[in-house]
Amino acid sequence: MSAGRLLAAGIVVVILVLAAREHGLIGRSERPPPHPPTPARLAFEAESSAAEARAAAARRQAEAAQALAQAPEEESVLAEGPGRSETFGYCTACHNTALIRRSAFDRERWDELMDWMTEKHGMNPLEGELRQTIVDYLAAHYGPRQRGPRGGNPFLN
Amino acid sequence: MRSSHRTERSLDELYRDDPERADALVWRRRGVLKGAALAAMGAAVGGAIPFARNAPPGFVPSALAQGAAAQGPEYLQMEGKARLVLLGDRPLNAETPEHLLDDDVTPAPNFFIRNNGQVPDAAPNAMAWKIKVEGEVNTPLDLSIGDLQQRFEVVTRRLQIECGGNGRSFFVPQARGNQWSTGAIANSEWTGVRLRDVLRAAGLKDSAKFTGHHGSDLHLSGNGEAISRGMRIEKALDEDTLIAFRMNGQPIPQIHGAPARLVVPGWPGSLSQKWFNRIELKAQPHAGRGMGGTSYRVPTAPIVPGSRNDGATFRDLENMPVRSILTNIAHGTRLPAGTRRIEVRGQAWAGDDTVRADDVSVDFGATWTAMTVNPPPNSHSWQRWRGAVALPSDGYFEIW
């Protein structure tokens, strides 16, 4: 083997060794071991992940409430009778029918409520025949009860 | 199992559908329960009624009233919330059964839910949430929660928040609004800064006589604010009126107004603005949504129940009335046969005032037993009462 060849082979070996080190194939053990996390860092990480968990819980709660609000309702939850579809159509834009179904008012109170919804809550004014139909429906099916859950009112009657 | 099963169903149904006729059937003319009618009523409530002679005429036993709703209560199912009684989901309102109010400090899951509008999205960065102070002040402020914590003393208090309509379902004729029984109350531990410290930093002008509160929740229609109420400046300067950012040591849950809300204890809950972001100081009473008319207001002179009224002679509801609840025995509890003495306990509160005495009756109000009432741990906290009552026999009893 000539001296020239030997030199070339030596250069190739050096290049290979350097390339291997460059790519971390040999000589790894020379790197310093990673620091163990300090208590402060552990506390910070725990607090950050707790904060993230809380933020996620807050998002989920908002989404759950919004999903409840979007739960579809069928017209048939309202009592059957003439005026039901008009009432369902006009009255569920803002809230669902729970507010209606829990109510027990005479016709005058229902009529008054239509103005309240317009004046205080921006409902399109309800006039004419449609108002008549809806108020009649409400008074017929969600009219006053004679008694509350625990009896009557001794000051009335 | 009981031979009277059929009677029970039918009387129960009758009460639901036609309480008038049920009463006529069950109650004799002078309203004294006896003979077959007493037996029928006993069957309906599931046991003899030892103190029936004391019951007021026309009175509907609680056991029947509980089932009076057309198809029983619906319950809320939501992560982080207990099984509250759902009053409606748009807007979302839910109340706490009394037996879930047994803790001295109400845990977040048991806190009742009242919304006037839509529940807003969670704020991405709580510390950066800004609160404005403006109107009749020398220096309007615009402070983040971080600023508030740095500039003002941070205090922690147990404070009641009670809906102005708590107990409304017992009114006859029915009053408008959510039909709460007695579960629109909570007494959690709130951490925040005193509103008065913040107002003083802004420099109140002599003309600052009223407040107006604002939050980020939208009206149900999507147009404008859900609600915006205000109060007399005296209440804003009370040491227990807080801008709170923690509830029971944790960030406030989203549904309860995160990241900051007002806590105005002892006055209607609607003043305790959720998702609170602005307060105005005013020379005249605030005119926001939820002010004026008949809402959150009471007559200054007696009116005929259920009569038409535009609220012109009403005044704002302020100091909430006295109330007491039983928290260790749920409605409909069956005790072992032979029980002659029961421990009872609950919570009592009275708006800005302190409760001095609490009495319990198991004979429809004929006789009363005094309970012990603890002093509140701080002003505007509810108070624990406890004691024991004797039962003369087995049977159906109501704890009043």
Coordinates of C-alpha atoms in Angstrom, one line a residue:
Chain A
M1 CA 0.0 0.0 0.0
S2 CA 1.5 3.4 -1.0
A3 CA 1.8 6.2 1.5
G4 CA -0.6 8.2 -0.6
R5 CA -3.4 5.6 -0.2
L6 CA -2.7 5.3 3.5
L7 CA -3.1 9.0 3.9
A8 CA -6.4 9.0 1.9
A9 CA -7.8 6.2 3.9
G10 CA -6.8 8.0 7.1
I11 CA -8.6 11.2 5.9
V12 CA -11.7 9.2 5.2
V13 CA -11.7 7.6 8.6
V14 CA -11.3 11.1 10.3
I15 CA -14.2 12.4 8.2
L16 CA -16.4 9.5 9.1
V17 CA -15.5 9.9 12.8
L18 CA -16.3 13.6 12.7
A19 CA -19.6 13.0 10.8
A20 CA -20.6 10.4 13.3
R21 CA -19.9 12.7 16.2
E22 CA -21.7 15.5 14.5
H23 CA -24.8 13.3 14.2
G24 CA -24.5 12.1 17.8
L25 CA -23.7 8.5 16.8
I26 CA -20.6 8.4 19.0
G27 CA -19.3 10.5 21.9
R28 CA -22.8 10.9 23.5
S29 CA -21.6 10.1 26.9
E30 CA -19.6 13.3 26.9
R31 CA -22.9 15.4 27.2
P32 CA -23.7 16.6 30.7
P33 CA -26.7 14.9 32.2
P34 CA -29.9 17.1 32.3
H35 CA -30.5 19.0 35.6
P36 CA -33.2 17.4 37.8
P37 CA -36.1 19.9 37.9
T38 CA -36.0 22.4 40.8
P39 CA -38.9 22.5 43.2
A40 CA -39.7 26.0 41.9
R41 CA -40.0 24.6 38.3
L42 CA -42.1 21.7 39.5
A43 CA -44.4 24.1 41.3
F44 CA -44.7 26.3 38.3
E45 CA -45.5 23.4 36.0
A46 CA -48.1 22.1 38.4
E47 CA -49.7 25.5 38.7
S48 CA -49.7 26.0 35.0
S49 CA -51.3 22.7 34.3
A50 CA -53.9 23.3 37.1
A51 CA -54.6 26.7 35.5
E52 CA -55.0 25.1 32.1
A53 CA -57.3 22.5 33.6
R54 CA -59.4 25.2 35.2
A55 CA -59.5 27.2 32.0
A56 CA -60.6 24.1 30.2
A57 CA -63.3 23.4 32.8
A58 CA -64.6 27.0 32.4
R59 CA -64.8 26.6 28.6
R60 CA -66.6 23.3 29.0
Q61 CA -69.1 24.9 31.5
A62 CA -69.8 27.8 29.1
E63 CA -70.2 25.3 26.2
A64 CA -72.5 23.1 28.3
A65 CA -74.7 26.0 29.2
Q66 CA -74.8 27.1 25.6
A67 CA -75.6 23.6 24.4
L68 CA -78.5 23.4 26.9
A69 CA -79.8 26.7 25.5
Q70 CA -79.7 25.3 22.0
A71 CA -81.5 22.0 22.9
P72 CA -84.3 21.8 20.4
E73 CA -87.9 21.9 21.6
E74 CA -90.9 20.4 20.0
E75 CA -94.1 22.4 19.7
S76 CA -95.9 19.5 21.4
V77 CA -94.4 20.5 24.8
L78 CA -97.1 23.1 24.8
A79 CA -100.7 22.1 25.6
E80 CA -102.7 21.2 22.5
G81 CA -105.2 23.7 21.2
P82 CA -105.9 26.5 18.7
G83 CA -103.1 29.1 18.7
R84 CA -100.4 26.6 19.8
S85 CA -98.2 26.9 16.7
E86 CA -98.6 30.7 16.6
T87 CA -97.5 30.8 20.2
F88 CA -94.6 28.4 19.8
G89 CA -93.4 30.3 16.7
Y90 CA -93.6 33.7 18.2
C91 CA -92.5 33.0 21.7
T92 CA -89.4 30.8 21.5
A93 CA -87.1 33.2 19.7
C94 CA -85.5 34.4 23.0
H95 CA -86.3 31.8 25.6
N96 CA -87.8 28.3 25.5
T97 CA -91.2 27.3 26.7
A98 CA -90.3 26.6 30.3
L99 CA -91.2 30.2 31.2
I100 CA -94.6 29.8 29.6
R101 CA -95.3 26.3 31.0
R102 CA -94.6 27.3 34.5
S103 CA -96.9 30.3 34.3
A104 CA -100.5 30.5 35.5
F105 CA -102.0 33.9 34.7
D106 CA -105.4 35.2 33.9
R107 CA -106.0 36.8 30.4
E108 CA -105.3 40.3 31.6
R109 CA -101.9 39.4 33.1
W110 CA -101.0 37.5 29.9
D111 CA -102.0 40.5 27.8
E112 CA -100.0 42.8 30.0
L113 CA -97.0 40.5 29.6
M114 CA -97.0 41.0 25.9
D115 CA -96.3 44.7 26.3
W116 CA -93.7 44.0 29.0
M117 CA -91.8 41.7 26.6
T118 CA -91.9 44.5 24.0
E119 CA -91.0 47.4 26.3
K120 CA -88.4 45.7 28.4
H121 CA -87.1 43.0 26.2
G122 CA -87.3 44.1 22.6
M123 CA -90.0 41.7 21.4
N124 CA -91.6 42.8 18.1
P125 CA -94.9 44.4 19.2
L126 CA -97.6 41.8 19.1
E127 CA -100.8 43.4 17.7
G128 CA -104.2 42.6 16.2
E129 CA -105.4 39.2 15.4
L130 CA -102.2 37.4 16.2
R131 CA -102.1 38.9 19.6
Q132 CA -105.7 37.9 20.2
T133 CA -104.9 34.3 19.1
I134 CA -101.8 34.0 21.3
V135 CA -103.3 35.6 24.4
D136 CA -106.4 33.5 24.1
Y137 CA -104.3 30.4 23.8
L138 CA -102.2 31.3 26.8
A139 CA -105.1 32.2 29.0
A140 CA -107.0 29.0 28.0
H141 CA -104.1 26.7 28.7
Y142 CA -102.0 28.5 31.2
G143 CA -104.7 30.2 33.2
P144 CA -104.6 30.9 37.0
R145 CA -104.7 28.1 39.5
Q146 CA -107.0 28.5 42.4
R147 CA -104.4 27.4 44.8
G148 CA -100.7 27.5 45.2
P149 CA -98.6 24.5 46.2
R150 CA -99.7 24.8 49.9
G151 CA -103.3 26.1 49.6
G152 CA -105.2 29.2 48.8
N153 CA -104.9 32.9 49.6
P154 CA -107.1 33.6 52.6
F155 CA -107.3 37.3 51.6
L156 CA -109.0 36.5 48.3
N157 CA -112.4 34.8 48.1
Chain B
M1 CA -98.0 -3.2 49.0
R2 CA -100.4 -0.9 50.9
S3 CA -104.0 -1.9 50.5
S4 CA -104.9 1.7 50.1
H5 CA -102.8 2.0 47.0
R6 CA -105.6 2.9 44.7
T7 CA -107.0 5.6 46.9
E8 CA -103.5 7.1 47.2
R9 CA -103.1 7.4 43.5
S10 CA -106.5 8.9 42.9
L11 CA -106.3 11.5 45.6
D12 CA -102.9 12.4 44.5
E13 CA -104.1 12.9 41.0
L14 CA -107.1 14.7 42.2
Y15 CA -105.0 17.2 44.0
R16 CA -102.9 17.7 40.9
D17 CA -105.8 18.2 38.6
D18 CA -108.5 19.7 40.8
P19 CA -107.3 20.8 44.2
E20 CA -110.6 22.5 44.9
R21 CA -112.6 19.3 44.6
A22 CA -109.9 17.3 46.4
D23 CA -110.2 19.7 49.3
A24 CA -114.0 19.4 49.3
L25 CA -113.6 15.7 49.3
V26 CA -111.0 15.5 52.0
W27 CA -111.8 18.3 54.3
R28 CA -115.0 18.6 56.2
R29 CA -117.0 21.8 56.2
R30 CA -115.2 23.3 59.2
G31 CA -111.9 22.1 57.7
V32 CA -111.3 19.5 60.4
L33 CA -109.9 16.3 59.1
K34 CA -111.7 13.3 60.5
G35 CA -113.2 9.9 59.7
A36 CA -112.9 8.6 56.2
A37 CA -111.5 11.8 54.9
L38 CA -108.6 11.6 57.4
A39 CA -108.0 8.0 56.4
A40 CA -108.0 9.0 52.8
M41 CA -105.6 11.8 53.3
G42 CA -103.4 9.6 55.5
A43 CA -103.3 7.0 52.7
A44 CA -102.4 9.7 50.2
V45 CA -99.4 10.9 52.2
G46 CA -98.4 7.4 53.1
G47 CA -99.0 7.4 56.9
A48 CA -101.4 8.5 59.7
I49 CA -101.4 12.3 60.3
P50 CA -101.2 12.5 64.1
F51 CA -101.6 16.3 64.3
A52 CA -104.3 16.6 61.6
R53 CA -106.6 18.5 63.9
N54 CA -104.1 21.4 63.9
A55 CA -103.7 21.7 60.2
P56 CA -105.2 24.9 58.7
P57 CA -108.4 24.5 56.7
G58 CA -107.7 24.0 53.0
F59 CA -104.1 23.2 53.7
V60 CA -102.4 20.9 51.2
P61 CA -99.9 18.5 52.7
S62 CA -96.3 19.1 51.6
A63 CA -96.1 15.5 50.5
L64 CA -98.8 16.1 47.9
A65 CA -97.6 19.6 47.0
Q66 CA -94.2 18.1 46.0
G67 CA -95.8 15.9 43.4
A68 CA -98.1 18.7 42.3
A69 CA -96.0 19.7 39.3
A70 CA -97.3 18.0 36.1
Q71 CA -94.5 15.5 35.8
G72 CA -92.2 16.0 38.8
P73 CA -89.0 18.1 38.7
E74 CA -86.3 18.0 36.0
Y75 CA -82.7 17.9 37.1
L76 CA -79.7 19.7 35.9
Q77 CA -76.9 17.6 34.5
M78 CA -73.7 19.6 34.1
E79 CA -70.0 19.0 34.9
G80 CA -69.1 20.7 38.1
K81 CA -72.7 21.1 39.2
A82 CA -74.8 19.0 41.6
R83 CA -78.2 17.6 40.8
L84 CA -80.0 20.9 41.0
V85 CA -83.7 21.3 40.2
L86 CA -83.8 22.7 36.6
L87 CA -86.2 25.6 36.2
G88 CA -85.4 26.3 32.6
D89 CA -82.5 26.0 30.2
R90 CA -82.9 29.1 28.1
P91 CA -82.2 31.1 30.2
L92 CA -80.5 28.6 32.4
N93 CA -81.9 28.6 35.9
A94 CA -81.7 25.9 38.5
E95 CA -82.3 25.8 42.3
T96 CA -80.7 23.9 45.1
P97 CA -82.8 21.4 47.1
E98 CA -82.6 22.4 50.7
H99 CA -80.8 19.3 51.8
L100 CA -77.9 20.3 49.5
L101 CA -77.5 23.5 51.6
D102 CA -76.3 21.7 54.7
D103 CA -72.7 23.0 54.4
D104 CA -71.9 26.1 56.3
V105 CA -69.9 27.2 53.2
T106 CA -71.8 26.3 50.0
P107 CA -69.6 24.3 47.7
A108 CA -69.5 25.5 44.1
P109 CA -71.5 22.5 42.7
N110 CA -74.4 23.3 45.1
F111 CA -74.7 27.0 44.2
F112 CA -78.0 27.8 42.5
I113 CA -77.9 29.2 39.0
R114 CA -79.7 32.3 37.9
N115 CA -79.2 33.8 34.4
N116 CA -81.2 36.6 32.8
G117 CA -79.4 36.2 29.5
Q118 CA -76.9 34.1 27.7
V119 CA -73.9 32.5 29.4
P120 CA -70.8 34.2 27.9
D121 CA -67.7 32.4 26.6
A122 CA -64.9 31.9 29.2
A123 CA -62.4 34.8 29.3
P124 CA -59.1 33.7 27.9
N125 CA -57.0 35.5 30.5
A126 CA -58.6 36.1 33.8
M127 CA -55.8 38.4 35.2
A128 CA -56.2 40.8 32.3
W129 CA -60.0 41.1 32.7
K130 CA -60.7 44.8 33.1
I131 CA -63.2 46.6 35.3
K132 CA -64.1 50.2 34.7
V133 CA -65.2 52.7 37.3
E134 CA -66.8 55.8 35.8
G135 CA -69.4 58.5 36.2
E136 CA -69.5 60.8 39.2
V137 CA -65.9 60.2 40.2
N138 CA -62.8 62.4 40.1
T139 CA -60.6 59.8 38.4
P140 CA -62.2 57.2 36.3
L141 CA -60.4 53.9 36.6
D142 CA -59.8 51.0 34.3
L143 CA -58.2 48.2 36.4
S144 CA -57.3 44.6 35.7
I145 CA -58.0 41.9 38.3
G146 CA -54.2 41.9 38.7
D147 CA -54.2 45.6 39.5
L148 CA -57.0 45.2 42.0
Q149 CA -55.1 42.5 43.8
Q150 CA -52.0 44.7 44.0
R151 CA -53.6 48.0 44.9
F152 CA -56.2 47.0 47.4
E153 CA -56.6 44.9 50.5
V154 CA -57.7 41.4 49.5
V155 CA -60.4 40.1 51.9
T156 CA -62.2 36.8 52.4
R157 CA -65.8 36.6 53.8
R158 CA -68.7 34.2 53.9
L159 CA -71.5 36.0 52.2
Q160 CA -75.0 35.2 51.2
I161 CA -76.2 35.6 47.6
E162 CA -80.0 35.1 47.4
C163 CA -82.2 35.7 44.4
G164 CA -84.7 38.4 45.0
G165 CA -87.4 35.9 44.0
N166 CA -86.5 33.2 46.4
G167 CA -89.6 31.5 47.8
R168 CA -91.8 33.0 45.1
S169 CA -93.6 29.8 44.2
F170 CA -95.5 29.9 47.5
F171 CA -97.4 33.1 46.4
V172 CA -101.0 32.8 45.5
P173 CA -102.0 33.9 43.0
Q174 CA -98.8 33.1 41.2
A175 CA -96.3 35.9 40.9
R176 CA -94.4 36.5 37.6
G177 CA -90.8 35.2 37.4
N178 CA -88.9 32.0 38.2
Q179 CA -91.0 29.8 40.5
W180 CA -88.3 29.3 43.1
S181 CA -89.1 27.3 46.2
T182 CA -86.5 28.2 48.8
G183 CA -83.3 27.1 47.1
A184 CA -82.2 30.3 45.4
I185 CA -79.7 31.0 48.2
A186 CA -76.0 30.2 48.7
N187 CA -73.4 31.2 51.3
S188 CA -70.0 30.6 49.8
E189 CA -66.6 32.1 50.8
W190 CA -65.8 35.0 48.6
T191 CA -62.3 36.5 48.1
G192 CA -61.9 39.9 46.5
V193 CA -61.5 43.6 47.2
R194 CA -64.0 45.9 48.9
L195 CA -65.9 47.9 46.3
R196 CA -65.7 50.9 48.7
D197 CA -61.9 50.9 48.6
V198 CA -62.0 51.0 44.8
L199 CA -64.6 53.7 44.7
R200 CA -62.6 55.8 47.1
A201 CA -59.5 55.4 45.0
A202 CA -61.6 56.8 42.1
G203 CA -62.7 59.7 44.3
L204 CA -66.4 59.8 44.8
K205 CA -68.0 63.2 44.0
D206 CA -70.7 64.4 46.4
S207 CA -73.1 63.8 43.5
A208 CA -72.4 60.1 43.5
K209 CA -75.6 58.7 45.1
F210 CA -76.4 55.6 43.1
T211 CA -74.5 52.8 41.2
G212 CA -75.2 51.1 37.9
H213 CA -73.6 47.7 37.3
H214 CA -72.6 46.1 34.0
G215 CA -71.5 42.7 32.9
S216 CA -70.6 40.9 29.7
D217 CA -73.6 38.6 29.4
L218 CA -75.8 39.3 26.4
H219 CA -79.6 39.6 26.5
L220 CA -81.6 36.5 25.4
S221 CA -82.4 38.2 22.1
G222 CA -78.7 38.9 21.5
N223 CA -79.3 42.7 21.7
G224 CA -77.7 44.6 24.5
E225 CA -77.0 43.6 28.1
A226 CA -78.8 40.8 29.8
I227 CA -79.4 42.8 33.0
S228 CA -78.0 46.0 34.5
R229 CA -79.1 46.9 38.0
G230 CA -77.9 49.5 40.5
M231 CA -78.2 50.4 44.2
R232 CA -77.9 53.3 46.7
I233 CA -74.4 54.4 47.3
E234 CA -74.7 53.4 51.0
K235 CA -74.7 49.7 50.1
A236 CA -71.8 50.1 47.7
L237 CA -69.8 51.5 50.7
D238 CA -70.7 48.6 53.0
E239 CA -67.6 46.7 54.1
D240 CA -69.1 43.4 52.8
T241 CA -69.8 44.6 49.3
L242 CA -67.0 43.1 47.2
I243 CA -65.5 42.8 43.8
A244 CA -64.8 39.1 44.1
F245 CA -62.5 37.0 42.0
R246 CA -62.4 33.8 44.0
M247 CA -65.1 31.5 45.4
N248 CA -64.2 29.0 48.1
G249 CA -60.5 29.6 47.3
Q250 CA -60.8 28.8 43.7
P251 CA -61.4 30.9 40.6
I252 CA -65.1 31.6 40.3
P253 CA -66.8 29.0 38.1
Q254 CA -67.8 30.2 34.7
I255 CA -71.5 29.8 35.3
H256 CA -71.2 32.0 38.4
G257 CA -69.6 34.9 36.8
A258 CA -65.9 34.3 36.2
P259 CA -63.5 35.9 36.3
A260 CA -65.0 38.7 38.5
R261 CA -68.4 39.5 39.9
L262 CA -69.9 41.8 42.4
V263 CA -71.1 40.3 45.7
V264 CA -73.7 42.5 47.3
P265 CA -74.8 40.2 50.2
G266 CA -78.2 40.5 51.8
W267 CA -79.8 42.4 48.8
P268 CA -81.3 40.8 45.7
G269 CA -78.8 38.7 43.9
S270 CA -79.4 40.6 40.7
L271 CA -77.2 43.4 42.2
S272 CA -74.3 40.9 42.4
Q273 CA -73.5 41.4 38.7
K274 CA -71.8 38.3 37.1
W275 CA -69.1 38.7 34.5
F276 CA -68.7 42.2 36.0
N277 CA -66.8 44.7 33.9
R278 CA -68.1 48.2 34.7
I279 CA -69.7 50.3 37.4
E280 CA -71.2 53.7 36.9
L281 CA -71.6 56.2 39.7
K282 CA -74.7 58.3 39.3
A283 CA -76.6 61.3 40.7
Q284 CA -80.0 59.7 39.8
P285 CA -81.1 56.0 40.2
H286 CA -79.8 53.8 37.5
A287 CA -82.2 53.1 34.6
G288 CA -80.7 49.9 33.2
R289 CA -82.5 46.7 32.2
G290 CA -84.1 45.4 35.4
M291 CA -84.7 48.8 37.0
G292 CA -88.1 50.4 37.4
G293 CA -91.6 48.8 36.8
T294 CA -92.4 45.9 39.1
S295 CA -89.3 43.7 38.7
Y296 CA -87.1 43.6 41.8
R297 CA -89.4 46.0 43.5
V298 CA -92.1 45.8 46.2
P299 CA -95.2 47.8 46.9
T300 CA -95.0 50.6 49.5
A301 CA -98.6 50.1 50.5
P302 CA -100.6 46.8 50.4
I303 CA -102.2 46.0 47.1
V304 CA -104.7 43.3 46.1
P305 CA -102.7 40.1 45.3
G306 CA -102.5 39.6 41.6
S307 CA -104.0 43.0 40.7
R308 CA -102.7 45.1 37.8
N309 CA -100.0 47.5 38.8
D310 CA -97.4 49.5 36.8
G311 CA -95.0 49.7 39.8
A312 CA -95.2 53.6 40.0
T313 CA -95.6 53.4 43.8
F314 CA -93.2 50.5 44.3
R315 CA -89.7 50.9 45.7
D316 CA -86.6 48.8 45.0
L317 CA -86.3 45.6 47.0
E318 CA -83.2 46.1 49.2
N319 CA -82.6 44.3 52.5
M320 CA -83.9 40.7 51.9
P321 CA -86.5 39.3 54.4
V322 CA -85.7 36.7 57.1
R323 CA -85.8 33.1 56.1
S324 CA -84.9 29.7 57.6
I325 CA -84.5 26.3 56.0
L326 CA -84.1 22.7 57.2
T327 CA -81.1 21.1 55.7
N328 CA -80.4 17.8 57.3
I329 CA -83.7 16.0 56.4
A330 CA -84.8 15.9 52.8
H331 CA -88.4 16.2 51.7
G332 CA -90.1 12.8 51.9
T333 CA -87.6 11.2 54.2
R334 CA -88.8 8.0 55.8
L335 CA -87.5 7.4 59.3
P336 CA -87.4 4.0 61.0
A337 CA -90.6 3.0 62.8
G338 CA -90.4 4.0 66.5
T339 CA -88.4 7.2 66.0
R340 CA -89.5 9.6 68.7
R341 CA -86.8 12.2 68.6
I342 CA -85.0 13.7 65.7
E343 CA -82.1 16.0 65.4
V344 CA -82.8 18.9 63.1
R345 CA -80.6 21.6 61.8
G346 CA -80.5 24.2 59.1
Q347 CA -79.5 27.7 58.0
A348 CA -81.2 31.0 58.8
W349 CA -80.5 34.5 57.4
A350 CA -82.0 37.9 57.2
G351 CA -80.5 40.1 54.6
D352 CA -78.4 42.8 56.3
D353 CA -79.7 41.7 59.7
T354 CA -78.9 39.0 62.1
V355 CA -81.2 36.1 63.2
R356 CA -81.7 35.9 67.0
A357 CA -84.2 33.0 67.3
D358 CA -85.4 30.0 65.4
D359 CA -88.3 27.8 66.4
V360 CA -89.5 24.5 64.9
S361 CA -92.9 22.9 64.9
V362 CA -93.9 19.4 64.0
D363 CA -97.7 19.8 64.8
F364 CA -98.6 22.3 62.0
G365 CA -97.7 25.3 64.1
A366 CA -99.7 24.6 67.2
T367 CA -96.5 24.4 69.4
W368 CA -92.9 25.5 68.8
T369 CA -89.6 24.3 70.0
A370 CA -86.7 26.8 70.3
M371 CA -83.5 25.9 68.5
T372 CA -80.0 27.3 69.2
V373 CA -78.8 29.8 66.6
N374 CA -75.1 30.4 66.1
P375 CA -73.9 33.9 65.6
P376 CA -72.7 34.5 62.0
P377 CA -69.0 34.0 61.5
N378 CA -69.0 37.4 59.8
S379 CA -71.7 39.9 59.0
H380 CA -73.9 38.9 56.0
S381 CA -73.2 35.2 56.4
W382 CA -76.0 32.9 57.1
Q383 CA -76.3 31.3 60.5
R384 CA -76.4 27.6 61.6
W385 CA -79.4 26.6 63.8
R386 CA -79.8 23.2 65.4
G387 CA -81.9 21.4 68.0
A388 CA -84.1 18.4 68.4
V389 CA -87.8 17.8 68.2
A390 CA -90.0 15.0 69.8
L391 CA -92.5 12.9 67.8
P392 CA -95.4 11.5 69.8
S393 CA -95.9 8.5 67.5
D394 CA -95.2 7.1 64.1
G395 CA -97.0 8.9 61.2
Y396 CA -96.8 11.7 58.8
F397 CA -95.2 14.9 60.1
E398 CA -94.1 18.2 58.6
I399 CA -91.2 20.0 60.1
W400 CA -92.1 23.7 60.1

